[in-house]
Coordinates of C-alpha atoms in Angstrom, one line a residue:
X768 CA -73.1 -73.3 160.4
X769 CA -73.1 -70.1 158.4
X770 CA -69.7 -68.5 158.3
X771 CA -71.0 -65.4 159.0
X772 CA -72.0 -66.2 163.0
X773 CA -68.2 -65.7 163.9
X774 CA -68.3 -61.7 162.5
X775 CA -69.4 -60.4 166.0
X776 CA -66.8 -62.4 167.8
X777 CA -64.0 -61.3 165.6
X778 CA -65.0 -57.9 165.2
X779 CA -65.0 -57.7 168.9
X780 CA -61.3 -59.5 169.2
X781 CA -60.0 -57.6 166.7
X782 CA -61.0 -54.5 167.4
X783 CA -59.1 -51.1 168.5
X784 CA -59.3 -50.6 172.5
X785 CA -58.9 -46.7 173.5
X786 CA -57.8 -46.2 176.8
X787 CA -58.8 -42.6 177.1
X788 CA -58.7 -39.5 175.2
X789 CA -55.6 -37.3 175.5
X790 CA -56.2 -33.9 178.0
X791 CA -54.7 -30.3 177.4
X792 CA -50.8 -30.5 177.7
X793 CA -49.2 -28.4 180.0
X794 CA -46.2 -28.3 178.4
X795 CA -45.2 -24.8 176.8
X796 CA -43.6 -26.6 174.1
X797 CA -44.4 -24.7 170.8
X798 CA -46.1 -27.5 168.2
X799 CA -44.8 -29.1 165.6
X800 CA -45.6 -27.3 162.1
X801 CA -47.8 -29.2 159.9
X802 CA -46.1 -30.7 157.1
X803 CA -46.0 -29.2 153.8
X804 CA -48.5 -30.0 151.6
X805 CA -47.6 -32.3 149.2
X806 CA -50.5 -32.9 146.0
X807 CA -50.4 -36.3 144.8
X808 CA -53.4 -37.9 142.5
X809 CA -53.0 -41.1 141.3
X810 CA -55.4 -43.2 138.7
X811 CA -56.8 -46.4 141.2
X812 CA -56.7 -44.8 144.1
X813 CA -60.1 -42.6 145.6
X814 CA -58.9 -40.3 148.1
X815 CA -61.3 -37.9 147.8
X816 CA -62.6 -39.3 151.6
X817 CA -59.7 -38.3 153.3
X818 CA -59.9 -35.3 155.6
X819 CA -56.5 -32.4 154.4
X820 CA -54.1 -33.7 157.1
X821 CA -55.1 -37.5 156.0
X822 CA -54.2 -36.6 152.1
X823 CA -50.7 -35.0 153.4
X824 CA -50.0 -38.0 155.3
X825 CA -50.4 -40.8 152.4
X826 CA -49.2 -38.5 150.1
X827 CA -46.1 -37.8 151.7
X828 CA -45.8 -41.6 152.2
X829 CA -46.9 -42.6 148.7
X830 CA -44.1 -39.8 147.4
X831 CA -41.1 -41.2 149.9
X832 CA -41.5 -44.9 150.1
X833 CA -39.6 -47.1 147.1
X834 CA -41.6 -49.3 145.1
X835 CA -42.1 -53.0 146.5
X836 CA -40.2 -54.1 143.3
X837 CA -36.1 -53.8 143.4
X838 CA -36.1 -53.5 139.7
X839 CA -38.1 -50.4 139.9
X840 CA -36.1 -47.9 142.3
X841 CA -38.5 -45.0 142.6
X842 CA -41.1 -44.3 144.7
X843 CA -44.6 -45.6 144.9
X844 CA -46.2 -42.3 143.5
X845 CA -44.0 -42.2 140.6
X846 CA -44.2 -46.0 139.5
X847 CA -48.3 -45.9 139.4
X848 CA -47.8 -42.6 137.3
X849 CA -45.6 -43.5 135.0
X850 CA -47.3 -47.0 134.9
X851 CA -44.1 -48.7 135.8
X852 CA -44.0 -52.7 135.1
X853 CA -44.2 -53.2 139.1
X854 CA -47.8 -54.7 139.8
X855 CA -47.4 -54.4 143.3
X856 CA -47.4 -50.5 143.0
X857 CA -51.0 -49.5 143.1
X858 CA -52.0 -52.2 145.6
X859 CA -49.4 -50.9 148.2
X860 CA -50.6 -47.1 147.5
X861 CA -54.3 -48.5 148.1
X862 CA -53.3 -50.3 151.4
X863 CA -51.4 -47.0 153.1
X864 CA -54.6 -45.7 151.9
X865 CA -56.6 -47.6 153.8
X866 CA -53.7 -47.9 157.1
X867 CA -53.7 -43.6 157.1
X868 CA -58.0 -44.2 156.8
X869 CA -57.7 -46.6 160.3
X870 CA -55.6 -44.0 161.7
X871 CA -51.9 -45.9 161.7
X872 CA -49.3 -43.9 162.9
X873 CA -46.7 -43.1 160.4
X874 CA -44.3 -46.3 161.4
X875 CA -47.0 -49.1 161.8
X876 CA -48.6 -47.5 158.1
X877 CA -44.6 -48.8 157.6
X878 CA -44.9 -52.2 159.0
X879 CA -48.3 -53.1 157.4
X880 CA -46.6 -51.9 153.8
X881 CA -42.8 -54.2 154.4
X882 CA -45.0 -56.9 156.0
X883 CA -47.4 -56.9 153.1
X884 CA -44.6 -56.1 149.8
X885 CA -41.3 -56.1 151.2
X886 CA -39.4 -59.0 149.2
X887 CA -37.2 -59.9 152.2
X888 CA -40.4 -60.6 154.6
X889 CA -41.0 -63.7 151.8
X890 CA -39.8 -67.0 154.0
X891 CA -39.9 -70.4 152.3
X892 CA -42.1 -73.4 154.9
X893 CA -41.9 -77.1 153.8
X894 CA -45.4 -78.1 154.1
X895 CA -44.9 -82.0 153.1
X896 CA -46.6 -84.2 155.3
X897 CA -49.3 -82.0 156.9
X898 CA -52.4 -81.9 156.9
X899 CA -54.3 -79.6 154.2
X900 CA -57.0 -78.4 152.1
X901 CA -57.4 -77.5 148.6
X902 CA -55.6 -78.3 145.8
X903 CA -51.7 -79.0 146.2
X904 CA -50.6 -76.8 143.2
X905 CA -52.8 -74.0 144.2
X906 CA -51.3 -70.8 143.8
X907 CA -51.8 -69.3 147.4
X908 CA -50.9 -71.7 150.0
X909 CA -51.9 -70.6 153.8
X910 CA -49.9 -71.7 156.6
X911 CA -51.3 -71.9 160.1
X912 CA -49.8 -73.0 163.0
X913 CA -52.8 -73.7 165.8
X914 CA -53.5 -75.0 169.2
X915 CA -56.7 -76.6 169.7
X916 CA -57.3 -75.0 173.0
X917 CA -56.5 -71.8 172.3
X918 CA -60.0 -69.5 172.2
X919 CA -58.2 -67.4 168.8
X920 CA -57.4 -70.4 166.8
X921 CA -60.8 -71.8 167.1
X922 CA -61.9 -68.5 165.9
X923 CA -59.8 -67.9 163.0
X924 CA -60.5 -71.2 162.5
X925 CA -63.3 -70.5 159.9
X926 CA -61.9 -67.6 158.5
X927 CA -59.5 -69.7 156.8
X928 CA -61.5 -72.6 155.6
X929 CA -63.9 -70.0 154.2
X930 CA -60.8 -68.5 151.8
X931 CA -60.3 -72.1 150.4
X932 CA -64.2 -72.5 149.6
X933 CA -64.1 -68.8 148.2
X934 CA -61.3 -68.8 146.2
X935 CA -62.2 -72.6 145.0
X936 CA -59.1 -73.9 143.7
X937 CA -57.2 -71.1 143.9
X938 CA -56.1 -71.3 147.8
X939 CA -54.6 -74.6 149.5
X940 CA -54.8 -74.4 153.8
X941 CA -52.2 -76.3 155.8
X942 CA -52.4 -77.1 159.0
X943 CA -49.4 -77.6 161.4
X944 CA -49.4 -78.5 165.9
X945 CA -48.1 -75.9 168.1
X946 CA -49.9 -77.4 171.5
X947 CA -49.0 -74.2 173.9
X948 CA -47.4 -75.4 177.2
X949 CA -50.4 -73.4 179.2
X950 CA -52.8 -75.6 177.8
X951 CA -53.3 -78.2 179.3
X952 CA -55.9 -79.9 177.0
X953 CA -53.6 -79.0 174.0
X954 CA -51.0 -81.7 173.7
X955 CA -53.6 -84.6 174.0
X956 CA -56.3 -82.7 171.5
X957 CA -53.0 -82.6 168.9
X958 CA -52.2 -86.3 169.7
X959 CA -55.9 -86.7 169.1
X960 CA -55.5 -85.2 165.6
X961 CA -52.5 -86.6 164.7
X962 CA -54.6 -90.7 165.2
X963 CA -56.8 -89.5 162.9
X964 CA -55.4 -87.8 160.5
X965 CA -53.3 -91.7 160.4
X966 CA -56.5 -92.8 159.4
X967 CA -57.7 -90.1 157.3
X968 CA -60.1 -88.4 159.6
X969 CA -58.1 -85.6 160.2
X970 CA -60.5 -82.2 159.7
X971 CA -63.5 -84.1 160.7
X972 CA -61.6 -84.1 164.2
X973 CA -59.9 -80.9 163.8
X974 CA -63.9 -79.2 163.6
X975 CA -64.9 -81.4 166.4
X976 CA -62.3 -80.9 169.0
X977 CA -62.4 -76.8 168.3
X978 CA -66.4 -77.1 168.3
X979 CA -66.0 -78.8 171.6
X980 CA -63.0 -76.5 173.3
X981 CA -64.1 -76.9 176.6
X982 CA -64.6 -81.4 175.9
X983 CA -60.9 -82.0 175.4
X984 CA -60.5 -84.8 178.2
X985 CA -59.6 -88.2 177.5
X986 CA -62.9 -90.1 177.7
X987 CA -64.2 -86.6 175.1
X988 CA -61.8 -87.5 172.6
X989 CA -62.4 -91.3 172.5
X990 CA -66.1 -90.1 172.2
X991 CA -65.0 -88.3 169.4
X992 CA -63.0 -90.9 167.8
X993 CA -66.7 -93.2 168.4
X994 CA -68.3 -90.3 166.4
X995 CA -66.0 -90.7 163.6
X996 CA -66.1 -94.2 163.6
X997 CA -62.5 -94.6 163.9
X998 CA -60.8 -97.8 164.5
X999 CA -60.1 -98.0 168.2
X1000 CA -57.5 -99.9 168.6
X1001 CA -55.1 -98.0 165.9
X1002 CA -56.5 -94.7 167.6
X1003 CA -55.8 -95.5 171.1
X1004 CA -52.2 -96.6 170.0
X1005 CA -51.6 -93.3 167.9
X1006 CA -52.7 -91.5 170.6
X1007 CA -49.2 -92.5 172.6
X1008 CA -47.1 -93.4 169.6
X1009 CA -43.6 -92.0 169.4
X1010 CA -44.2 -91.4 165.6
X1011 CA -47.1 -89.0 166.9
X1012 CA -45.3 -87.0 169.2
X1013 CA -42.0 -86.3 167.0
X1014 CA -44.9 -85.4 164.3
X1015 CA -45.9 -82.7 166.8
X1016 CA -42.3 -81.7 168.2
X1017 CA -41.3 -81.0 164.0
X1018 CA -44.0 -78.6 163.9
X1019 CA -43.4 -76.8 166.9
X1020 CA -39.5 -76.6 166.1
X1021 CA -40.1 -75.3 162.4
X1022 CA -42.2 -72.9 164.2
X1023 CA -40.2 -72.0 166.5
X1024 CA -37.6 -71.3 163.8
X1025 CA -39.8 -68.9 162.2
X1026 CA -40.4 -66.6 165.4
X1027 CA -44.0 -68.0 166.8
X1028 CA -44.9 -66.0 169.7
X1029 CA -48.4 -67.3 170.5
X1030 CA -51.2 -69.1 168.3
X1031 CA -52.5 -68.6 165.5
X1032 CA -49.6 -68.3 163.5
X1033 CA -50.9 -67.6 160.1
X1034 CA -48.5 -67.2 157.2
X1035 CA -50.1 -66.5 153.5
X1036 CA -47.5 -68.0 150.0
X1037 CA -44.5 -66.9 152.6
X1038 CA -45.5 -63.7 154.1
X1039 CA -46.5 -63.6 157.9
X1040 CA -49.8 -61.9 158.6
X1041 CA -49.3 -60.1 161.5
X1042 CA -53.0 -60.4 163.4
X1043 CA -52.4 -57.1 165.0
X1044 CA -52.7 -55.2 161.6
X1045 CA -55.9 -56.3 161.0
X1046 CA -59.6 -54.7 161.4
X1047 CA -61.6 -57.4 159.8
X1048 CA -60.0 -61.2 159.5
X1049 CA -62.3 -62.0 157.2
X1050 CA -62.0 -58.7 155.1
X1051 CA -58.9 -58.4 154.7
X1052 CA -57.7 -61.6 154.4
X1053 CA -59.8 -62.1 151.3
X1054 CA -58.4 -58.8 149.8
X1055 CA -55.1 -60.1 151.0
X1056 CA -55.3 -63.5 149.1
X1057 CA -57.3 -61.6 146.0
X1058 CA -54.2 -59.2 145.5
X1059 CA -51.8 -62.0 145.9
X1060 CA -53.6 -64.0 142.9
X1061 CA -53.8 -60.6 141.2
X1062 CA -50.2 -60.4 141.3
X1063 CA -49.5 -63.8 140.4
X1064 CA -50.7 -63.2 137.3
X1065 CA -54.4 -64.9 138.8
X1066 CA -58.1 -63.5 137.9
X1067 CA -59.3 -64.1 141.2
X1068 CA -62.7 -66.3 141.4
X1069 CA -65.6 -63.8 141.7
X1070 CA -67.3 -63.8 145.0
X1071 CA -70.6 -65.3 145.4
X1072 CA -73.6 -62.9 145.1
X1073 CA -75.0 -61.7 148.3
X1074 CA -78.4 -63.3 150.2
X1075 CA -81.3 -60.9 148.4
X1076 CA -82.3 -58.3 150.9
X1077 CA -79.0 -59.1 153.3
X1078 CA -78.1 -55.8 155.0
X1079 CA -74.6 -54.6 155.4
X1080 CA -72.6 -56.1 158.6
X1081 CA -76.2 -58.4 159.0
X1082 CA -75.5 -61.5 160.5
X1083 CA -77.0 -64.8 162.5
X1084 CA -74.7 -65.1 164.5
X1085 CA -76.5 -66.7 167.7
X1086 CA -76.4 -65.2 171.3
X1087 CA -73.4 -67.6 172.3
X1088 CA -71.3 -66.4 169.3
X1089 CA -71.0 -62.5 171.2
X1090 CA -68.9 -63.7 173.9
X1091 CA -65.5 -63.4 173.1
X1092 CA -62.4 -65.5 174.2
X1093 CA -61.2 -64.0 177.5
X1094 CA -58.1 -62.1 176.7
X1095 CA -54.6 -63.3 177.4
X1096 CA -54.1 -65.3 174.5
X1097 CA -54.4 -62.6 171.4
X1098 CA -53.9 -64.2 168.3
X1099 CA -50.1 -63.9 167.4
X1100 CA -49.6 -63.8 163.9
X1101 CA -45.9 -64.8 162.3
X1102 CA -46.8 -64.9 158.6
X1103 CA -45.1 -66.4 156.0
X1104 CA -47.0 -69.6 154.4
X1105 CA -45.9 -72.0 151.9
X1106 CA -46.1 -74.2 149.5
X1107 CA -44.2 -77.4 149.9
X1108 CA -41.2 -75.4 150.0
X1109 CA -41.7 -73.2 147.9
X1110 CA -41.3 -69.6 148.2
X1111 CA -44.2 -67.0 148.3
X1112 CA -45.1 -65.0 145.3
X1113 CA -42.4 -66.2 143.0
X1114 CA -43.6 -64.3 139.6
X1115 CA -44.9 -61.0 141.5
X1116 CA -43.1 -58.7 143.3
X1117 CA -43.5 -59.6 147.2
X1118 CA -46.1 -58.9 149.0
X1119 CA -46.5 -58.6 152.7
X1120 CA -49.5 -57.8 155.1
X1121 CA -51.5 -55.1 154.5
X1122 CA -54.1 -55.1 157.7
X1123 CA -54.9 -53.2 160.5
X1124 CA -53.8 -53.6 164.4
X1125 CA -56.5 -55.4 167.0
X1126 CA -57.3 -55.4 170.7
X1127 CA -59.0 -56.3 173.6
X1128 CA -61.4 -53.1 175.1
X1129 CA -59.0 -52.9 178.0
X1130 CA -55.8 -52.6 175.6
X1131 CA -54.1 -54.4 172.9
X1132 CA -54.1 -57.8 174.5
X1133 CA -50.8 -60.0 174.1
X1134 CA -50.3 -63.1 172.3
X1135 CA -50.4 -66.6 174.5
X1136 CA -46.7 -67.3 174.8
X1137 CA -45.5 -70.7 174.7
X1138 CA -43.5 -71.4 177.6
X1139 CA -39.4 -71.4 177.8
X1140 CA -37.9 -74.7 178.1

């Protein structure tokens, strides 16, 4: 199944809804003056597409906001100019760049930089125990907290196993439970999991109950257990175990712990990706983990040359794949992943998200909640 199938799908759930198009005010109010123009150049970045008000705005944000590193108290602008030792300096003035291209107001340009560089958005996650992929030691460790009946996990779904096969052995994925309460398919698909990851079948299941979302009953997943050729007896007594459910109930508390809101929660060495700040998944989380190597001191592994004669935005992506998730259940994004405890990007200045916000076409739609106890 070629990774590229899911690009319509997420395109269309992450993309910006409009509403309408502002009419003539009424109001007599005189306008606000433009602001001054302030003329900022910097070696690294190309802003040479930006319409006049666009250069104003990153300019004045590049000139007022501090560098991402404490030990470097001066603003953005000045630490690429004067080449300052903080590496996370050009990367941030290249991703308010690209937040002023998307047209971000001035405050969410804000968020995506803190989310992305601020130092205090790093959290530490013990990730001992859970399930994962990729190399323990790697250097980038993604968190993801998932429900399998949730429409947005099984879409991001790829989007992350794809970052441990392109950054081979530079990116570990770790999966954790957060069954939502609405789902009612959720808790036993997690149970599911849980029997055979105990017998060390646990992503072959994890593809096959998202590949089957709308399969999850019992008699489905003892089919599935049949596929993998699991021992029935063990799987049918995982499947009600107490050691499974308080396996579950950790996840969901540590989650709870960190904020989770609705599913996908992803986190990326510490930081939380906030879904809402992001026009591409696939995109930018690849620039996001590339920049986090980067900064680790990393040479990021080259991507793979593209398909001779492939076309820009091309893809096979079958008839089915168009349909998107009904909306209700927007992938929340808490970010912050780790690496058996340890914290984000521990020899490069923090780093947060740097993406861009999505939406349903009738609005941005709102994260599944998990229900109050």
């Amino acid at each position: 199944m070629s990774f590229l199938r899911w690009m319509p799908p997420l395109l269309a759930l992450f993309s910006i809804s409009v509403t309408g198009c502002p009419g003539n005010s009424a109001s007599n109010e005189p306008k606000p003056a433009p602001s001054p123009e302030v003329s900022v150049s910097l070696a690294g970045v190309d802003t040479s597409s930006l319409t006049p008000r666009e250069r104003r705005e990153w300019a004045a944000q590049v000139s007022e906001l501090l560098s991402p590193c404490p030990d470097t108290p001066v603003s953005i602008a000045q630490c690429v100019k004067e080449q300052r030792p903080c590496k996370a300096c050009l990367p941030a003035a290249q991703l308010l760049l690209k937040q002023v291209k998307e047209g971000r107001s001035k405050k969410e340009r804000e968020d995506a930089f803190h989310m992305r560089f601020d130092a205090n958005k790093v959290r530490t996650l013990a990730t001992d125990g859970s399930p994962d992929m990729g190399p323990p030691d790697a250097p980038v460790t993604i968190v993801e907290w998932a429900d399998f009946e949730c429409p947005f996990c099984k879409l991001m779904s790829p989007v992350l196993e794809e970052l441990v096969k392109r950054f081979d052995g530079q990116v570990r994925l770790v999966f954790k439970f957060y069954p939502l309460s609405a789902h009612v398919h959720g808790e036993p698909a997690a149970r599911a999991a849980v029997a055979a990851l105990n017998q060390g079948k646990f992503w072959e299941m994890h593809h096959l109950l998202f590949e089957n979302q709308e399969r999850l009953e019992q008699a489905d997943i003892e089919r599935y257990a049949q596929r993998l050729k699991l021992d029935p007896v063990k799987f049918r007594a995982d499947l009600v175990s107490t050691e499974t459910k308080s396996r579950i109930d950790k996840d969901k508390k540590q989650a709870e712990e960190v904020g989770l809101e609705g599913t996908p929660l992803v986190f990326i060495n510490g930081r939380e990706v906030n879904l809402q700040l992001l026009t591409n998944p696939p995109e930018d989380l690849e620039e996001w983990v590339k920049v986090e190597l980067e900064l680790l001191g990393q040479t990021p592994r080259p991507a793979p040359p593209k398909p001779v004669g492939a076309q820009p935005g091309a893809t096979d992506a079958p008839a089915s794949a168009s349909a998107t998730p009904a909306a209700g259940a927007t992938p929340a994004a808490s970010a912050t992943p780790a690496a058996s405890a340890t914290p984000a990007a521990s020899a490069a200045p923090a780093a947060g998200s740097g993406a861009a916000r999505p939406a349903p076409s009738a609005g941005p739609a709102q994260p599944a909640q998990p229900r109050k106890p």
